[in-house]
mmCIF file with all atom_site columns, C-alpha atoms in Angstrom:
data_model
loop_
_atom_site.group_PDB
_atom_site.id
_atom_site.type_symbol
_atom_site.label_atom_id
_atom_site.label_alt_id
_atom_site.label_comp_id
_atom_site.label_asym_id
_atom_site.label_entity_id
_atom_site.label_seq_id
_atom_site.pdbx_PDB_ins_code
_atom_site.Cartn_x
_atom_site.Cartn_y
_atom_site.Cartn_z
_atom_site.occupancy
_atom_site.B_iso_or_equiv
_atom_site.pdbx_formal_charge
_atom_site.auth_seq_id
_atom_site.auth_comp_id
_atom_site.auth_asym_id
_atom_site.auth_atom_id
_atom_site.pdbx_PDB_model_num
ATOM 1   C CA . UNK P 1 1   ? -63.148 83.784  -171.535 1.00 54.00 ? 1   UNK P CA 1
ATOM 2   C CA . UNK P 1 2   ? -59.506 83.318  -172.306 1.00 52.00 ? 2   UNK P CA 1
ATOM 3   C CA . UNK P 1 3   ? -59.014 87.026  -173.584 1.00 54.00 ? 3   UNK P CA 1
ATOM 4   C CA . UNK P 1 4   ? -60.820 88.153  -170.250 1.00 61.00 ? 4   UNK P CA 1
ATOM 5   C CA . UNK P 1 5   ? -58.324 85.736  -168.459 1.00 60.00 ? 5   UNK P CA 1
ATOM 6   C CA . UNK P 1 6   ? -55.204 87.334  -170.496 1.00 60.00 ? 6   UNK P CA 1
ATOM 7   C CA . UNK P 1 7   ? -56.396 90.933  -169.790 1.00 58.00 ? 7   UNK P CA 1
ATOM 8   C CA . UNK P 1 8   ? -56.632 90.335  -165.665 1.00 60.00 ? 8   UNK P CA 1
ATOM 9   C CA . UNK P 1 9   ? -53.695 88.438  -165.659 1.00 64.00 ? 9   UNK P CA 1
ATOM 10  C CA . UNK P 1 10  ? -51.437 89.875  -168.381 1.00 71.00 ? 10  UNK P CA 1
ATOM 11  C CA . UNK P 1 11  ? -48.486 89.916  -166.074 1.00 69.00 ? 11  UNK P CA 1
ATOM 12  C CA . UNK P 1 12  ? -48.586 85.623  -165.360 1.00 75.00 ? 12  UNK P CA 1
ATOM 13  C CA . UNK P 1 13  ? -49.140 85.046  -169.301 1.00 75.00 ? 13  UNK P CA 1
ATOM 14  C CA . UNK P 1 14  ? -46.182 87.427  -170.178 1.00 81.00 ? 14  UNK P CA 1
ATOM 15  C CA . UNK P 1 15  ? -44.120 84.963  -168.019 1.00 81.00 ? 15  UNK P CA 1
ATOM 16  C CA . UNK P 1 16  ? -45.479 82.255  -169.059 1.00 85.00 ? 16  UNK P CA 1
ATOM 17  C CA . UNK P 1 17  ? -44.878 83.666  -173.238 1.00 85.00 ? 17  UNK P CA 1
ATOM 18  C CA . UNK P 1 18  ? -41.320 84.421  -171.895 1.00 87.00 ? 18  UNK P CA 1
ATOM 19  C CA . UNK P 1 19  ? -40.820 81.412  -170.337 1.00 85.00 ? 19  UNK P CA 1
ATOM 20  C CA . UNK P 1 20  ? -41.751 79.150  -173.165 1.00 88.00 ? 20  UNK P CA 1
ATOM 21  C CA . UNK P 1 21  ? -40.889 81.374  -176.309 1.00 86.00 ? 21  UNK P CA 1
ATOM 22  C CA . UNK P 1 22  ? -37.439 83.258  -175.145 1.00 85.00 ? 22  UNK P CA 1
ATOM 23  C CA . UNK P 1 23  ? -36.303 86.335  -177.562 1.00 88.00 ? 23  UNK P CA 1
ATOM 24  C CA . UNK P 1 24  ? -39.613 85.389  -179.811 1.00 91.00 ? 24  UNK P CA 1
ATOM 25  C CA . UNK P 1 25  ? -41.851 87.650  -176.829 1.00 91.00 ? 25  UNK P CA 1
ATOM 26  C CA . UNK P 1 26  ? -40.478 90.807  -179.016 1.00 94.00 ? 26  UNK P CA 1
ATOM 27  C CA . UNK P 1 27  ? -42.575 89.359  -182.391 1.00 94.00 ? 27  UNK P CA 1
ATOM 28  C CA . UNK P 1 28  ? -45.638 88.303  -179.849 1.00 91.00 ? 28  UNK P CA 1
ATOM 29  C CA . UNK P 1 29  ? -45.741 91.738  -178.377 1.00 92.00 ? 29  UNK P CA 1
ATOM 30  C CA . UNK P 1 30  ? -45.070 93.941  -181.493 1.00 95.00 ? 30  UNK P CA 1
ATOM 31  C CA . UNK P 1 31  ? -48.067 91.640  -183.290 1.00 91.00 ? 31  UNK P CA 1
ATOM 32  C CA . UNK P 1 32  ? -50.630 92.083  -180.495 1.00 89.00 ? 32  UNK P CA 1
ATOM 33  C CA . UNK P 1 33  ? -50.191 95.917  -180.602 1.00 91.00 ? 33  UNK P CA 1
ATOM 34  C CA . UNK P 1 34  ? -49.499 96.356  -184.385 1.00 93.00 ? 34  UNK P CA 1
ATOM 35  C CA . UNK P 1 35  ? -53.433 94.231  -184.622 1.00 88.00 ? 35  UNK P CA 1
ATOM 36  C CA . UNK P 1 36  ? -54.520 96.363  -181.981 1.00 85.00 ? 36  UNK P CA 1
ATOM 37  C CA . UNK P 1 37  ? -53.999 99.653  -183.884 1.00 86.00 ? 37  UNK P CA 1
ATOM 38  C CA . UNK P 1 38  ? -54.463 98.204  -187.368 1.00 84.00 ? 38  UNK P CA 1
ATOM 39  C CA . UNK P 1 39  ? -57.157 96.565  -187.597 1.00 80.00 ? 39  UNK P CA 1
ATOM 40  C CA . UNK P 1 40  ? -60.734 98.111  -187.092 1.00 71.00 ? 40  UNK P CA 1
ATOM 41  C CA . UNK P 1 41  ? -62.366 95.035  -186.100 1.00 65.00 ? 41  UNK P CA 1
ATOM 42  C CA . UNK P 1 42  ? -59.889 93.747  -183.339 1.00 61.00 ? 42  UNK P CA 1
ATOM 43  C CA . UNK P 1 43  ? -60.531 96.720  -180.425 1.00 58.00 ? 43  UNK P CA 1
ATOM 44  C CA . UNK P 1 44  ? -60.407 94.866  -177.529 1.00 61.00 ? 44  UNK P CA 1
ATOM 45  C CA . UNK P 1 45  ? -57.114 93.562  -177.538 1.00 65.00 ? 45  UNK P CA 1
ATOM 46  C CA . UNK P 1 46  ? -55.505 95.035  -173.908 1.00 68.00 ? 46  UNK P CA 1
ATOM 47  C CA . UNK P 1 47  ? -53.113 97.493  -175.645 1.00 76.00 ? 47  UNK P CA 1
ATOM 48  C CA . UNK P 1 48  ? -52.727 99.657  -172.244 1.00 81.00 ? 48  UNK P CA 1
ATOM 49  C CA . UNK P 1 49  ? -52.113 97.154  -169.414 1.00 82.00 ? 49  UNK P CA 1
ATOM 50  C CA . UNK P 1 50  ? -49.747 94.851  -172.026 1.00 85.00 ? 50  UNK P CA 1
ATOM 51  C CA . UNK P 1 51  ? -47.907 97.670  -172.161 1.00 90.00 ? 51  UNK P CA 1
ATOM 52  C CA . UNK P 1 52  ? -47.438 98.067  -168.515 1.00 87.00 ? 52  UNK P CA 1
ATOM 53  C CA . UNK P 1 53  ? -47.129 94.860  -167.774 1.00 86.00 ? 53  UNK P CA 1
ATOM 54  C CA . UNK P 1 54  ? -44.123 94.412  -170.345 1.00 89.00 ? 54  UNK P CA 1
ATOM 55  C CA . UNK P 1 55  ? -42.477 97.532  -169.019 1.00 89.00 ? 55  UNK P CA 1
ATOM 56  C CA . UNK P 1 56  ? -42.657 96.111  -165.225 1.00 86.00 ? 56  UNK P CA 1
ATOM 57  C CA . UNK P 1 57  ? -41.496 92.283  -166.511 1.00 86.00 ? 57  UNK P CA 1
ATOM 58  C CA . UNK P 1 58  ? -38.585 94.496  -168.388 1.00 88.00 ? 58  UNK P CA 1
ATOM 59  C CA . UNK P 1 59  ? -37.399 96.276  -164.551 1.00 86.00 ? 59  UNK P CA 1
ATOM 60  C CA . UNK P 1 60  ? -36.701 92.558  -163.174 1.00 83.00 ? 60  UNK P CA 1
ATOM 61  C CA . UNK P 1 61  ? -34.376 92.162  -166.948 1.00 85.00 ? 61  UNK P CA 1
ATOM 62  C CA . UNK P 1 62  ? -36.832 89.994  -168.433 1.00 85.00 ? 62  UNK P CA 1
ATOM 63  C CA . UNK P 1 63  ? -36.537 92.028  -171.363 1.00 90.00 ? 63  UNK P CA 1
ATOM 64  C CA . UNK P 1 64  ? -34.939 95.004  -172.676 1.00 93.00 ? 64  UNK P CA 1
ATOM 65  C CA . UNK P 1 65  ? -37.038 98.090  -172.011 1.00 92.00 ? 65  UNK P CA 1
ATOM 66  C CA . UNK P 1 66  ? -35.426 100.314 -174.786 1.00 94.00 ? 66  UNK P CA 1
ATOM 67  C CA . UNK P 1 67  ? -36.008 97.973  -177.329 1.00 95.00 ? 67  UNK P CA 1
ATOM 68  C CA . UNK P 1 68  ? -39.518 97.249  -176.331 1.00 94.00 ? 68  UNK P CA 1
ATOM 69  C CA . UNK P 1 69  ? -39.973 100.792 -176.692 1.00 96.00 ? 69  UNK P CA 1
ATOM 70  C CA . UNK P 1 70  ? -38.593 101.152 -180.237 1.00 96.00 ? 70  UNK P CA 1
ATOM 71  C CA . UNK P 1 71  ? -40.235 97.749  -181.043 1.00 96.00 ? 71  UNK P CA 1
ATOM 72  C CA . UNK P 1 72  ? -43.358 98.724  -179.874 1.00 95.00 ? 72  UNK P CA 1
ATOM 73  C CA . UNK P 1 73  ? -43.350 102.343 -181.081 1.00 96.00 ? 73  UNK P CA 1
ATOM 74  C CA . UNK P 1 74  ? -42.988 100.738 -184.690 1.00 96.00 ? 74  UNK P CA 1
ATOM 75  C CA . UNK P 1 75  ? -45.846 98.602  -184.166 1.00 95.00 ? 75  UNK P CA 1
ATOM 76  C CA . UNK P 1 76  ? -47.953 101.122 -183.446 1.00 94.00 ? 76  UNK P CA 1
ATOM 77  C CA . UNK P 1 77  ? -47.233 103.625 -186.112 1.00 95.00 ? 77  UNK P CA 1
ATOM 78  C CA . UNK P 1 78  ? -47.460 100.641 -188.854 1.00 95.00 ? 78  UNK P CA 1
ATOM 79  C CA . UNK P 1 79  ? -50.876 99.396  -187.180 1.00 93.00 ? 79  UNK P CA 1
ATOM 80  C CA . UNK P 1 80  ? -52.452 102.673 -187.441 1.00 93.00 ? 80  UNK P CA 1
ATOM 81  C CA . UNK P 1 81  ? -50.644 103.813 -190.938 1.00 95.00 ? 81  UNK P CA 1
ATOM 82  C CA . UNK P 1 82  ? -52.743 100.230 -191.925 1.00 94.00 ? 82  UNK P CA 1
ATOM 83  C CA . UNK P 1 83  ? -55.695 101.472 -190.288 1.00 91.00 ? 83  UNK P CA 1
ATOM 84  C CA . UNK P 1 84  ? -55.792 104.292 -192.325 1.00 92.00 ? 84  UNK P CA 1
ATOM 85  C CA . UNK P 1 85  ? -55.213 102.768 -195.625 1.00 92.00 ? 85  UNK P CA 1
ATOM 86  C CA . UNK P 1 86  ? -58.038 100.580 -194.631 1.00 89.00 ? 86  UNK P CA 1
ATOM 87  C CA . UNK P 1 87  ? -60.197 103.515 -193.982 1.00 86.00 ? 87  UNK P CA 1
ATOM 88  C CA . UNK P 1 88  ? -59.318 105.111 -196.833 1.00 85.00 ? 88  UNK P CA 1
ATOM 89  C CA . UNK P 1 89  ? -60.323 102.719 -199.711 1.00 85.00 ? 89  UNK P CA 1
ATOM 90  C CA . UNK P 1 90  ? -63.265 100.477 -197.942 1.00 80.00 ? 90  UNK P CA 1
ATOM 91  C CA . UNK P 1 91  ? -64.100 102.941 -195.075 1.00 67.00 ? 91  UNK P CA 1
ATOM 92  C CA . UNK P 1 92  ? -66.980 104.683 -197.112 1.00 65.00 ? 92  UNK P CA 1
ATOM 93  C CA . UNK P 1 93  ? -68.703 101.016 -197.734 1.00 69.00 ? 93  UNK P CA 1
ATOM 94  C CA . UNK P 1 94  ? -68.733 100.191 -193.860 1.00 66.00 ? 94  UNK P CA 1
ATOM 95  C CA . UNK P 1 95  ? -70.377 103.039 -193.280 1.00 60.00 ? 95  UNK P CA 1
ATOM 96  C CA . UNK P 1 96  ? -73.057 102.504 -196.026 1.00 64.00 ? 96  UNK P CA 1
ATOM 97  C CA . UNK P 1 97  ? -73.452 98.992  -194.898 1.00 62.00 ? 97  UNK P CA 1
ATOM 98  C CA . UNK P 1 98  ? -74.513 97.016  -191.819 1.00 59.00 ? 98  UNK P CA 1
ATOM 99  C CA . UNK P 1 99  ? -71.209 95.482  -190.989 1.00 59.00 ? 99  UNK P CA 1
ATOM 100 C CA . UNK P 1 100 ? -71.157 92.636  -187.753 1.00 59.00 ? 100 UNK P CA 1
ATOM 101 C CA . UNK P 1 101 ? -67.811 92.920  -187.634 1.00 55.00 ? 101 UNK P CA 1
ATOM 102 C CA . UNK P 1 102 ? -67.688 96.263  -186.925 1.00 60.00 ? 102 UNK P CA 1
ATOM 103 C CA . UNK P 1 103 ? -69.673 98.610  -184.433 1.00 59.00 ? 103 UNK P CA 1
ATOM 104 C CA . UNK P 1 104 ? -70.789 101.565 -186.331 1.00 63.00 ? 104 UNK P CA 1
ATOM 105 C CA . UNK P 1 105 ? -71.732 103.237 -182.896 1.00 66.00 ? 105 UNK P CA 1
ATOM 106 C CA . UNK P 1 106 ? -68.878 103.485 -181.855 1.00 63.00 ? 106 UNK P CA 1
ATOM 107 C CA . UNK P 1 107 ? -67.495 104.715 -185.691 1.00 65.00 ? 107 UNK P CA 1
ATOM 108 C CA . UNK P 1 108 ? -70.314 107.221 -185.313 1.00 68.00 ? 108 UNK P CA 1
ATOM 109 C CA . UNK P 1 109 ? -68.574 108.876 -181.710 1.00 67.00 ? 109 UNK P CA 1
ATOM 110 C CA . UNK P 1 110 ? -65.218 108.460 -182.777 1.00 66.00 ? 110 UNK P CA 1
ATOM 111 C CA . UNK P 1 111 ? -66.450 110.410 -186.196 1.00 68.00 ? 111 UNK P CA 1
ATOM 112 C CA . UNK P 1 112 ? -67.621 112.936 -184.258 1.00 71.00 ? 112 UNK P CA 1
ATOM 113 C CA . UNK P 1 113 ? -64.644 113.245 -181.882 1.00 68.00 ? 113 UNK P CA 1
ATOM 114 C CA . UNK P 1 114 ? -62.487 113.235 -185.230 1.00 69.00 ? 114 UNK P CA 1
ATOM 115 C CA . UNK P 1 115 ? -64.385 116.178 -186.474 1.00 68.00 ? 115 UNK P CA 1
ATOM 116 C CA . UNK P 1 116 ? -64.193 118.353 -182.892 1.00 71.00 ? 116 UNK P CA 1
ATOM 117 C CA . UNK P 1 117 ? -60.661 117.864 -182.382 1.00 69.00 ? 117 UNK P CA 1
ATOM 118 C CA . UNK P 1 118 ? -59.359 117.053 -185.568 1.00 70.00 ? 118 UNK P CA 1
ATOM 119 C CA . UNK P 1 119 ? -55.587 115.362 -185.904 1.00 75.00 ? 119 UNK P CA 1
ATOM 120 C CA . UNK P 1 120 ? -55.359 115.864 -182.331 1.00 81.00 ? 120 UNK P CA 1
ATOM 121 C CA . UNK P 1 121 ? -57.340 112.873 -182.026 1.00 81.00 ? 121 UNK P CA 1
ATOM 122 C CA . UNK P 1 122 ? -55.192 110.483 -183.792 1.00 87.00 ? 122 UNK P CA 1
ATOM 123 C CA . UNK P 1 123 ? -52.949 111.497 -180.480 1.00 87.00 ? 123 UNK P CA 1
ATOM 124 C CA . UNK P 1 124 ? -55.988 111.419 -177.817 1.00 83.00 ? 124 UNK P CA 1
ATOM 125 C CA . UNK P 1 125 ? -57.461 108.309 -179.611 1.00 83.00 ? 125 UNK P CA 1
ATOM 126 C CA . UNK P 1 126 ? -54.429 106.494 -178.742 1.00 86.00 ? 126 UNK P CA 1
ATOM 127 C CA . UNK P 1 127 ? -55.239 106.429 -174.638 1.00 84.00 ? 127 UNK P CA 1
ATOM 128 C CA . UNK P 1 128 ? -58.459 105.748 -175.345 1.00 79.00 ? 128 UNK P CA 1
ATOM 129 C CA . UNK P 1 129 ? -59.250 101.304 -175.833 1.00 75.00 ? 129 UNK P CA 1
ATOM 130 C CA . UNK P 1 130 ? -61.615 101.003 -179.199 1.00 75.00 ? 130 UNK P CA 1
ATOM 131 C CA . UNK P 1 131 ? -60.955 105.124 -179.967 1.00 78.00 ? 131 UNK P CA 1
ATOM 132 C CA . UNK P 1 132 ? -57.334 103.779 -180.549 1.00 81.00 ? 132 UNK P CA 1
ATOM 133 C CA . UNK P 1 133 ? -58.729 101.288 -182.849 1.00 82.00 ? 133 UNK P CA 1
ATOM 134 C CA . UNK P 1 134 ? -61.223 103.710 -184.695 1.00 82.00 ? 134 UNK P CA 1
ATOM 135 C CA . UNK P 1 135 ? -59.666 106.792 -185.082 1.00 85.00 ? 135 UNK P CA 1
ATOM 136 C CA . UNK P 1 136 ? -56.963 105.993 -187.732 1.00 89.00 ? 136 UNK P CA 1
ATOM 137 C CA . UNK P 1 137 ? -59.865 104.326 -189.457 1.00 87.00 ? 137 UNK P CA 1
ATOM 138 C CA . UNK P 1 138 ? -62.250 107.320 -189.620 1.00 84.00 ? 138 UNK P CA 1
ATOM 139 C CA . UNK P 1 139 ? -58.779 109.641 -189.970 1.00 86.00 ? 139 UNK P CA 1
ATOM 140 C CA . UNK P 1 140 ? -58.886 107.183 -193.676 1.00 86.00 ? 140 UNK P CA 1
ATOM 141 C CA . UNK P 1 141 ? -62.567 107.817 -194.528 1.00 82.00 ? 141 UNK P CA 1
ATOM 142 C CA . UNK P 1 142 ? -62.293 111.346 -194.245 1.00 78.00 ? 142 UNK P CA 1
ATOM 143 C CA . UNK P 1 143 ? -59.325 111.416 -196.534 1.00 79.00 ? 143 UNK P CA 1
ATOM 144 C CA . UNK P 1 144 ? -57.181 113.508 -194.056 1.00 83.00 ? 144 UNK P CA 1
ATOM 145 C CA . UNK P 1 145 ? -53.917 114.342 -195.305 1.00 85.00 ? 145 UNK P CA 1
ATOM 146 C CA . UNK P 1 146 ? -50.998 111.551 -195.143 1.00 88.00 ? 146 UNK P CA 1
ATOM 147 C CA . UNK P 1 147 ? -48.485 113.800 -194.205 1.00 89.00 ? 147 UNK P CA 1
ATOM 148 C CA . UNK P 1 148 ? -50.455 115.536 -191.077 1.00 87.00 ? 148 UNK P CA 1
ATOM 149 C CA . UNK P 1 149 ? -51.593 111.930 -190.749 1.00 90.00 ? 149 UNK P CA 1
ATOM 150 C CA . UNK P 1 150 ? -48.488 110.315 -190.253 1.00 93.00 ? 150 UNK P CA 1
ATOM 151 C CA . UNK P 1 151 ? -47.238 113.083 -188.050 1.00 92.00 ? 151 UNK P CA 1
ATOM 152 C CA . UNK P 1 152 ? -50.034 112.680 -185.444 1.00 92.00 ? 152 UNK P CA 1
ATOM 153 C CA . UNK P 1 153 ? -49.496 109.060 -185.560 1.00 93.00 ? 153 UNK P CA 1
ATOM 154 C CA . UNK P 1 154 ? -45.611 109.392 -184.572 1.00 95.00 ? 154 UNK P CA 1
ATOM 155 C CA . UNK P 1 155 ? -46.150 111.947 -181.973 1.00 94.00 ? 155 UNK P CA 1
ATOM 156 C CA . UNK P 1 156 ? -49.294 109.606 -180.483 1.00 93.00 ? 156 UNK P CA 1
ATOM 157 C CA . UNK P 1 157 ? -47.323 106.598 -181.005 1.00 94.00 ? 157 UNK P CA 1
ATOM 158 C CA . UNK P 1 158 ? -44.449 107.416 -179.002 1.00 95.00 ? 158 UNK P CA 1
ATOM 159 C CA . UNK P 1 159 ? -46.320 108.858 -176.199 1.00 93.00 ? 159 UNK P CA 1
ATOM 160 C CA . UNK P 1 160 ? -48.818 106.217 -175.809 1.00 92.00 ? 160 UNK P CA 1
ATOM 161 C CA . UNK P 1 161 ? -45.708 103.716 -175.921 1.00 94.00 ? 161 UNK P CA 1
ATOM 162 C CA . UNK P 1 162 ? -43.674 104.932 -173.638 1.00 95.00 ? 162 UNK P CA 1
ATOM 163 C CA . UNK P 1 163 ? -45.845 106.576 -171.240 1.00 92.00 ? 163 UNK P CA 1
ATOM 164 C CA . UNK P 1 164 ? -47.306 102.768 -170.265 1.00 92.00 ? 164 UNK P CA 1
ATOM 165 C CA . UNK P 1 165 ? -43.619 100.980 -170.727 1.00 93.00 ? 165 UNK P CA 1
ATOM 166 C CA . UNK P 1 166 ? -42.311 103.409 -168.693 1.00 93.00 ? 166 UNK P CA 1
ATOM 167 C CA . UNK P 1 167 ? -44.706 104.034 -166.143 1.00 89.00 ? 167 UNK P CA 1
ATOM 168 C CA . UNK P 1 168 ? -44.900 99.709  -165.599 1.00 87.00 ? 168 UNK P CA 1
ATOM 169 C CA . UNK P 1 169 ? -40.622 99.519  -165.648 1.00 89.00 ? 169 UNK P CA 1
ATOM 170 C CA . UNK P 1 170 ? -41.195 102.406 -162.800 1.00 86.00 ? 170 UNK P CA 1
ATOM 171 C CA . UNK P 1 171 ? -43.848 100.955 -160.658 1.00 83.00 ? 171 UNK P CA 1
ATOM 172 C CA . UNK P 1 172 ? -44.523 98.147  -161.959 1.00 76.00 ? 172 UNK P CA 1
ATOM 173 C CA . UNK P 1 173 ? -43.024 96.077  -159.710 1.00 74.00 ? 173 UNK P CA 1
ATOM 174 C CA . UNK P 1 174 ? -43.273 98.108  -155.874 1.00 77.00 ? 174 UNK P CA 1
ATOM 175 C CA . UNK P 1 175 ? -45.401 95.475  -153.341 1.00 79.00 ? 175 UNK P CA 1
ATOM 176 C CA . UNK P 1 176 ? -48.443 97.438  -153.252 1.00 73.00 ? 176 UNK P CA 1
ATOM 177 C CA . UNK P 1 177 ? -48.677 97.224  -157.647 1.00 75.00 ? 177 UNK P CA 1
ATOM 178 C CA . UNK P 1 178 ? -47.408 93.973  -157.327 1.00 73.00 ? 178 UNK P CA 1
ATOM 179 C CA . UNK P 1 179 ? -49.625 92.145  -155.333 1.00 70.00 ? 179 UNK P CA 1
ATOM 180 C CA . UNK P 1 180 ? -52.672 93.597  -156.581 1.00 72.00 ? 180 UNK P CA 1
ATOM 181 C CA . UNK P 1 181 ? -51.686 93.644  -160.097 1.00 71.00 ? 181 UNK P CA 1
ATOM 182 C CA . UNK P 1 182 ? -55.605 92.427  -161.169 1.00 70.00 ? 182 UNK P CA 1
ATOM 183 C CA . UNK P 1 183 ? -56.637 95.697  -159.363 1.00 73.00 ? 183 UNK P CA 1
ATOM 184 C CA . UNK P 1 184 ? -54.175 97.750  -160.780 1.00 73.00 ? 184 UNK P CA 1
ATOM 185 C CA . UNK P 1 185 ? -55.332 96.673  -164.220 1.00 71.00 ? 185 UNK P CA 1
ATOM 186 C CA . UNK P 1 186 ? -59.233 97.542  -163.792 1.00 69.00 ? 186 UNK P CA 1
ATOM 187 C CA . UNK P 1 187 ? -57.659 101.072 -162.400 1.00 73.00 ? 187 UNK P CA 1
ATOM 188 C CA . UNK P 1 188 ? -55.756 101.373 -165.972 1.00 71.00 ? 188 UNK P CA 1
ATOM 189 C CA . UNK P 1 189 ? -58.664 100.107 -167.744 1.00 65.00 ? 189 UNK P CA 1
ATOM 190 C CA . UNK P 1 190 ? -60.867 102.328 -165.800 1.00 67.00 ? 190 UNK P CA 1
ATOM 191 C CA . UNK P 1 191 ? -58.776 105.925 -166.385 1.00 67.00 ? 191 UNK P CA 1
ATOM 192 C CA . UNK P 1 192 ? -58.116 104.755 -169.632 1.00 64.00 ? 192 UNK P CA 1
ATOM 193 C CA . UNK P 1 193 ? -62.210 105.148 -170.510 1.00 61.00 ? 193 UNK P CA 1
ATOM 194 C CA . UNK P 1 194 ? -62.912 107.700 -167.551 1.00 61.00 ? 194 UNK P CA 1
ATOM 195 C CA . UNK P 1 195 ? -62.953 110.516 -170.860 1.00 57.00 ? 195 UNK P CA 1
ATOM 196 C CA . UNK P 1 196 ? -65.524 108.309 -172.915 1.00 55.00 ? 196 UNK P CA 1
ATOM 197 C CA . UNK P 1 197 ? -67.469 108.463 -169.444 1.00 54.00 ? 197 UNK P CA 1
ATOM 198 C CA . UNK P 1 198 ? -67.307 112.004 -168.543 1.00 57.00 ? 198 UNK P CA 1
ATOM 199 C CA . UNK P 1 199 ? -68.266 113.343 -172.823 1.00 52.00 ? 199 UNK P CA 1
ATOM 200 C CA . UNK P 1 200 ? -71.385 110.495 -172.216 1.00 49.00 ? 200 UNK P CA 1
ATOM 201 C CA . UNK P 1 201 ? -71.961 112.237 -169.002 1.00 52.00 ? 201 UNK P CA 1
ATOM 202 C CA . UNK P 1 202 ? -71.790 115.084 -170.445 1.00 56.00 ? 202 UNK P CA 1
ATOM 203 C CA . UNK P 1 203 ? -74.077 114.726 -173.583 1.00 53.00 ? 203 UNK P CA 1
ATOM 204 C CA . UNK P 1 204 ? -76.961 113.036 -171.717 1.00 54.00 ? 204 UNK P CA 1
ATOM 205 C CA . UNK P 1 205 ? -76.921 116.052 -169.430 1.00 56.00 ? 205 UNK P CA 1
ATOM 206 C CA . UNK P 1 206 ? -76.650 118.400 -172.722 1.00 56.00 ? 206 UNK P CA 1
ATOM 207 C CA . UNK P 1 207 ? -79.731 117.137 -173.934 1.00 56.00 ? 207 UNK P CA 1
ATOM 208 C CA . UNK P 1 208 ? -81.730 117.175 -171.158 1.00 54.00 ? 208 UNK P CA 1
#
């Protein structure tokens, strides 16, 4: 109930982590994301709307908005460069093995995803909540090259970063996003798995 709590009202706890913590919101932030992205069995942390919520808390000077970016950016790239190690030398077990730690369905999709798009999806993956967590994973199991690996992650990385820090220092904090920041956070929730909903859509209707 708490983590439901934090997720509609990331904006209040963000002032409350500021209020009580100071400079030490940096290490909070960059440790939420970096367990976001690396590791497989923590998907549901609210990568997306902490993001926006820590660039619109960074337009009133809260924070620095450059340095969350670069913070943030590392976070990311280390979480899923994890990620893939993990996949990469115990992968092949969880998929041999009933695991309840981990959801194999959605392993399975993001599997298949990986193997339509390719690296591409390391990129796609990361605007995607639990694809973002699974990719890198399945990018380890299928023992894709490092090097292309780690050059999806950077390009994904920065763009998933910055996109959301900027977008929340922009308009983050205009009355309308404001005052209906709960809203505004099902809307980014919602886009954010309107893909997952449209290739579901899409397959049921395939198959009939």
């Amino acid at each position: 109930m708490y983590l439901i709590d934090f997720i509609l009202h990331v904006d209040q706890h963000l002032i409350e982590f500021i209020t009580q913590y100071g400079l030490w919101i940096y290490a909070i932030l960059f440790l939420i994301i970096f367990v976001e992205t690396g590791l497989v069995v923590m998907p549901f942390l609210p990568g997306d709307s902490l993001l926006f919520a820590a660039g619109a808390l960074a337009a009133t000077g809260a924070m620095n908005p450059w340095l969350l970016i670069i913070l943030l950016f590392i976070a990311a790239v280390l979480g899923d460069t994890l990620n893939y190690h993990i996949g990469k030398y115990i992968g092949p077990r969880v998929f041999e093995t009933n695991s309840r730690w981990i959801n194999k369905e959605y392993l399975f999709k993001t599997q298949a995803f990986f193997e339509k798009h390719g690296g591409k999806t390391i990129i796609f993956a990361r605007f995607l909540p639990f694809a973002r967590t699974f990719a890198p994973f399945v990018a380890g199991v299928s023992q894709m090259n490092y090097r292309y690996f780690i050059s999806y992650n950077l390009i994904g990385g920065i763009c998933w970063v910055a996109a959301f820090i900027l977008l929340g220092y922009w308009f983050g904090n205009l009355p309308a996003v404001k005052d209906n920041f709960t809203h505004v956070i099902f809307a980014i929730i919602f886009i954010s798995i309107l893909p997952a909903l449209f290739a579901f859509a899409r397959e049921k209707l395939y198959k009939k």
